[in-house]
mmCIF file of C-alpha atoms and ligand atoms in Angstrom:
data_model
loop_
_atom_site.group_PDB
_atom_site.id
_atom_site.type_symbol
_atom_site.label_atom_id
_atom_site.label_comp_id
_atom_site.label_asym_id
_atom_site.label_seq_id
_atom_site.Cartn_x
_atom_site.Cartn_y
_atom_site.Cartn_z
ATOM 1 C CA MET A 1 0.036 -0.063 0.018
ATOM 2 C CA GLY A 2 1.330 3.444 -0.900
ATOM 3 C CA LYS A 3 0.313 7.055 -0.939
ATOM 4 C CA GLU A 4 -3.329 7.914 -1.010
ATOM 5 C CA ILE A 5 -5.516 10.942 -0.712
ATOM 6 C CA ALA A 6 -7.413 10.996 2.503
ATOM 7 C CA SER A 7 -10.114 13.239 3.835
ATOM 8 C CA PHE A 8 -9.998 14.441 7.344
ATOM 9 C CA ILE A 9 -12.691 16.447 9.154
ATOM 10 C CA VAL A 10 -10.662 18.861 11.471
ATOM 11 C CA ASN A 11 -12.682 21.404 13.555
ATOM 12 C CA GLY A 12 -15.667 21.032 11.249
ATOM 13 C CA ASN A 13 -13.843 21.472 7.972
ATOM 14 C CA GLU A 14 -12.794 18.921 5.527
ATOM 15 C CA TYR A 15 -9.271 18.543 4.184
ATOM 16 C CA ASP A 16 -7.802 16.282 1.570
ATOM 17 C CA VAL A 17 -4.337 15.231 2.370
ATOM 18 C CA ILE A 18 -1.878 12.907 0.651
ATOM 19 C CA ILE A 19 -0.773 10.319 3.293
ATOM 20 C CA GLU A 20 1.344 7.335 3.519
ATOM 21 C CA PRO A 21 0.504 4.248 5.525
ATOM 22 C CA HIS A 22 3.042 4.849 8.331
ATOM 23 C CA MET A 23 2.078 8.474 8.942
ATOM 24 C CA LEU A 24 0.896 9.552 12.269
ATOM 25 C CA LEU A 25 -2.128 11.838 12.924
ATOM 26 C CA ILE A 26 0.026 14.448 14.705
ATOM 27 C CA ASP A 27 2.088 14.873 11.633
ATOM 28 C CA VAL A 28 -0.805 15.407 9.482
ATOM 29 C CA LEU A 29 -2.345 17.893 11.831
ATOM 30 C CA ARG A 30 0.874 19.840 12.495
ATOM 31 C CA ASP A 31 2.895 19.561 9.356
ATOM 32 C CA LYS A 32 0.279 19.055 6.570
ATOM 33 C CA LEU A 33 -2.522 21.166 7.983
ATOM 34 C CA GLY A 34 -0.712 23.701 10.264
ATOM 35 C CA PHE A 35 -2.737 22.795 13.462
ATOM 36 C CA THR A 36 0.406 23.401 15.636
ATOM 37 C CA GLY A 37 -1.656 23.757 18.815
ATOM 38 C CA THR A 38 -1.432 20.034 19.016
ATOM 39 C CA LYS A 39 2.001 19.634 20.857
ATOM 40 C CA TYR A 40 4.472 16.876 20.461
ATOM 41 C CA ALA A 41 6.426 15.894 23.495
ATOM 42 C CA CYS A 42 7.096 12.308 24.550
ATOM 43 C CA GLY A 43 5.935 10.608 21.211
ATOM 44 C CA ALA A 44 5.103 7.496 23.245
ATOM 45 C CA GLY A 45 1.653 7.958 24.719
ATOM 46 C CA ASP A 46 3.000 8.928 28.234
ATOM 47 C CA CYS A 47 2.265 12.824 28.360
ATOM 48 C CA GLY A 48 -0.921 13.651 26.658
ATOM 49 C CA SER A 49 0.402 16.892 24.959
ATOM 50 C CA CYS A 50 -0.769 15.585 21.683
ATOM 51 C CA THR A 51 -4.336 14.792 22.770
ATOM 52 C CA VAL A 52 -7.089 15.533 20.151
ATOM 53 C CA LEU A 53 -10.686 14.329 20.252
ATOM 54 C CA ILE A 54 -11.674 11.702 17.586
ATOM 55 C CA ASP A 55 -15.450 11.553 17.395
ATOM 56 C CA GLY A 56 -15.455 13.032 20.837
ATOM 57 C CA LYS A 57 -12.960 10.669 22.438
ATOM 58 C CA PRO A 58 -9.525 11.888 23.710
ATOM 59 C CA SER A 59 -6.909 10.243 21.650
ATOM 60 C CA PHE A 60 -3.097 10.461 21.545
ATOM 61 C CA SER A 61 -2.379 11.736 18.117
ATOM 62 C CA CYS A 62 1.299 10.705 18.433
ATOM 63 C CA LEU A 63 0.207 7.047 18.543
ATOM 64 C CA THR A 64 -2.680 7.282 16.098
ATOM 65 C CA LEU A 65 -2.032 6.216 12.416
ATOM 66 C CA ALA A 66 -3.537 8.898 10.314
ATOM 67 C CA VAL A 67 -5.164 6.329 8.131
ATOM 68 C CA THR A 68 -7.370 5.263 11.015
ATOM 69 C CA ALA A 69 -8.772 8.726 11.517
ATOM 70 C CA LYS A 70 -9.910 9.295 7.876
ATOM 71 C CA GLY A 71 -13.422 10.601 7.664
ATOM 72 C CA LYS A 72 -13.659 11.001 11.471
ATOM 73 C CA ASN A 73 -14.510 14.170 13.334
ATOM 74 C CA ILE A 74 -11.223 15.512 14.867
ATOM 75 C CA LEU A 75 -11.153 18.447 17.271
ATOM 76 C CA THR A 76 -8.027 20.221 17.986
ATOM 77 C CA ILE A 77 -7.452 23.204 20.383
ATOM 78 C CA GLU A 78 -7.799 25.589 17.443
ATOM 79 C CA GLY A 79 -11.489 24.390 17.186
ATOM 80 C CA MET A 80 -12.316 25.208 20.741
ATOM 81 C CA ALA A 81 -12.702 29.133 20.534
ATOM 82 C CA ASP A 82 -15.721 30.751 18.826
ATOM 83 C CA GLY A 83 -13.991 33.307 16.752
ATOM 84 C CA THR A 84 -12.059 35.407 19.149
ATOM 85 C CA THR A 85 -14.054 34.261 22.157
ATOM 86 C CA LEU A 86 -12.361 31.446 24.142
ATOM 87 C CA HIS A 87 -14.353 28.391 25.157
ATOM 88 C CA PRO A 88 -15.371 28.503 28.760
ATOM 89 C CA ILE A 89 -12.844 25.856 29.651
ATOM 90 C CA GLN A 90 -9.978 27.987 28.060
ATOM 91 C CA GLN A 91 -11.341 31.067 29.911
ATOM 92 C CA ALA A 92 -11.292 29.124 33.114
ATOM 93 C CA PHE A 93 -7.695 27.918 32.554
ATOM 94 C CA VAL A 94 -6.612 31.524 32.103
ATOM 95 C CA ALA A 95 -8.625 32.822 35.151
ATOM 96 C CA SER A 96 -7.396 30.047 37.415
ATOM 97 C CA GLY A 97 -3.716 30.486 36.521
ATOM 98 C CA ALA A 98 -3.599 26.912 35.158
ATOM 99 C CA VAL A 99 -1.539 28.033 32.246
ATOM 100 C CA GLN A 100 2.179 28.340 32.680
ATOM 101 C CA CYS A 101 4.392 27.205 29.819
ATOM 102 C CA GLY A 102 1.129 26.034 28.233
ATOM 103 C CA PHE A 103 2.603 23.064 26.609
ATOM 104 C CA CYS A 104 0.295 20.632 28.241
ATOM 105 C CA THR A 105 -2.718 23.033 28.067
ATOM 106 C CA PRO A 106 -4.156 22.000 24.715
ATOM 107 C CA GLY A 107 -4.390 18.287 25.605
ATOM 108 C CA MET A 108 -5.812 19.207 29.142
ATOM 109 C CA VAL A 109 -8.422 21.438 27.604
ATOM 110 C CA LEU A 110 -9.462 18.828 25.110
ATOM 111 C CA SER A 111 -9.570 16.078 27.687
ATOM 112 C CA ALA A 112 -11.706 18.362 29.954
ATOM 113 C CA LYS A 113 -14.142 19.047 27.058
ATOM 114 C CA ALA A 114 -14.642 15.248 26.460
ATOM 115 C CA LEU A 115 -15.388 14.764 30.142
ATOM 116 C CA LEU A 116 -17.871 17.683 30.460
ATOM 117 C CA ASP A 117 -19.638 16.731 27.224
ATOM 118 C CA ASP A 118 -20.221 13.447 28.842
ATOM 119 C CA ASN A 119 -20.636 14.436 32.481
ATOM 120 C CA PRO A 120 -21.509 18.056 33.020
ATOM 121 C CA GLU A 121 -21.211 17.878 36.821
ATOM 122 C CA PRO A 122 -18.263 15.699 37.625
ATOM 123 C CA THR A 123 -16.815 15.253 41.023
ATOM 124 C CA ARG A 124 -13.259 16.377 41.701
ATOM 125 C CA ASP A 125 -12.071 12.751 41.535
ATOM 126 C CA GLU A 126 -13.789 12.332 38.130
ATOM 127 C CA VAL A 127 -11.949 15.445 36.782
ATOM 128 C CA LYS A 128 -8.651 13.996 38.080
ATOM 129 C CA THR A 129 -9.324 10.613 36.552
ATOM 130 C CA ALA A 130 -10.221 12.289 33.214
ATOM 131 C CA LEU A 131 -6.993 14.313 33.159
ATOM 132 C CA ALA A 132 -4.889 11.271 34.375
ATOM 133 C CA GLY A 133 -3.284 10.766 30.920
ATOM 134 C CA ASN A 134 -2.257 14.466 30.632
ATOM 135 C CA LEU A 135 0.979 15.387 32.470
ATOM 136 C CA CYS A 136 1.877 18.997 33.414
ATOM 137 C CA ARG A 137 5.556 19.735 34.264
ATOM 138 C CA CYS A 138 4.839 23.146 35.484
ATOM 139 C CA THR A 139 1.966 23.835 37.796
ATOM 140 C CA GLY A 140 1.113 20.665 39.544
ATOM 141 C CA TYR A 141 -2.714 19.999 39.087
ATOM 142 C CA VAL A 142 -4.674 21.969 41.686
ATOM 143 C CA LYS A 143 -5.272 24.877 39.474
ATOM 144 C CA ILE A 144 -5.930 22.790 36.454
ATOM 145 C CA VAL A 145 -8.535 20.773 38.303
ATOM 146 C CA ASP A 146 -9.987 24.036 39.791
ATOM 147 C CA ALA A 147 -10.288 25.348 36.226
ATOM 148 C CA VAL A 148 -12.141 22.345 35.014
ATOM 149 C CA GLU A 149 -14.548 22.470 37.974
ATOM 150 C CA ALA A 150 -15.033 26.298 37.487
ATOM 151 C CA SER A 151 -15.815 25.711 33.714
ATOM 152 C CA ALA A 152 -18.261 23.058 34.506
ATOM 153 C CA ASP A 153 -20.076 25.392 36.752
ATOM 154 C CA THR A 154 -20.092 28.160 34.054
ATOM 155 C CA MET A 155 -21.397 25.799 31.428
ATOM 156 C CA ARG A 156 -24.027 24.410 33.724
ATOM 157 C CA LYS A 157 -25.294 28.048 34.169
ATOM 158 C CA GLY A 158 -25.287 28.489 30.437
ATOM 159 C CA GLY A 159 -21.953 30.459 30.009
HETATM 160 S S1 FES B 201 3.239 13.321 22.712
HETATM 161 FE FE1 FES B 201 1.676 12.021 22.568
HETATM 162 S S2 FES B 201 1.421 11.215 24.614
HETATM 163 FE FE2 FES B 201 3.222 12.505 24.612
HETATM 164 S S1 FES B 202 1.832 24.443 32.008
HETATM 165 FE FE1 FES B 202 3.745 23.710 31.407
HETATM 166 S S2 FES B 202 3.462 21.605 31.159
HETATM 167 FE FE2 FES B 202 1.626 22.179 32.020
#
């Protein structure tokens, strides 16, 4: 099997990309499509920096063969804001001081979105479990978990 033209639906838009069988989704997103908000760190499924949502499910794009994501709905951090208005989860990360170097933040925000889409009123432990695959080297996790709880609150109130 060689090169093929594959369609990817990223943040609601469809893109046709020439891919090869060994290509990883993160390389398609970053190098072919320019969605550089998806971060590459460990490349081994250990850190969660490369997390995107595939059909709503958090997935490590560094371990995902691009070919398996053809035609699926992929959400990257670039798809979270509404124009210039940040998503409530992003706003809460900023307001809670949960962003330092920011490297882990896109993956954290996307994992949080998947959680809150599924469970709008999670316990603190459920938030921690949902973020367990996302490592932060900077802040520790208190402010990050605070931010997810605050955004859940805002979204339940219709914010
Ligand atoms: S870069 Fe994918 S899990 Fe670390
Ligand atoms: S803010 Fe730096 S790794 Fe999390």
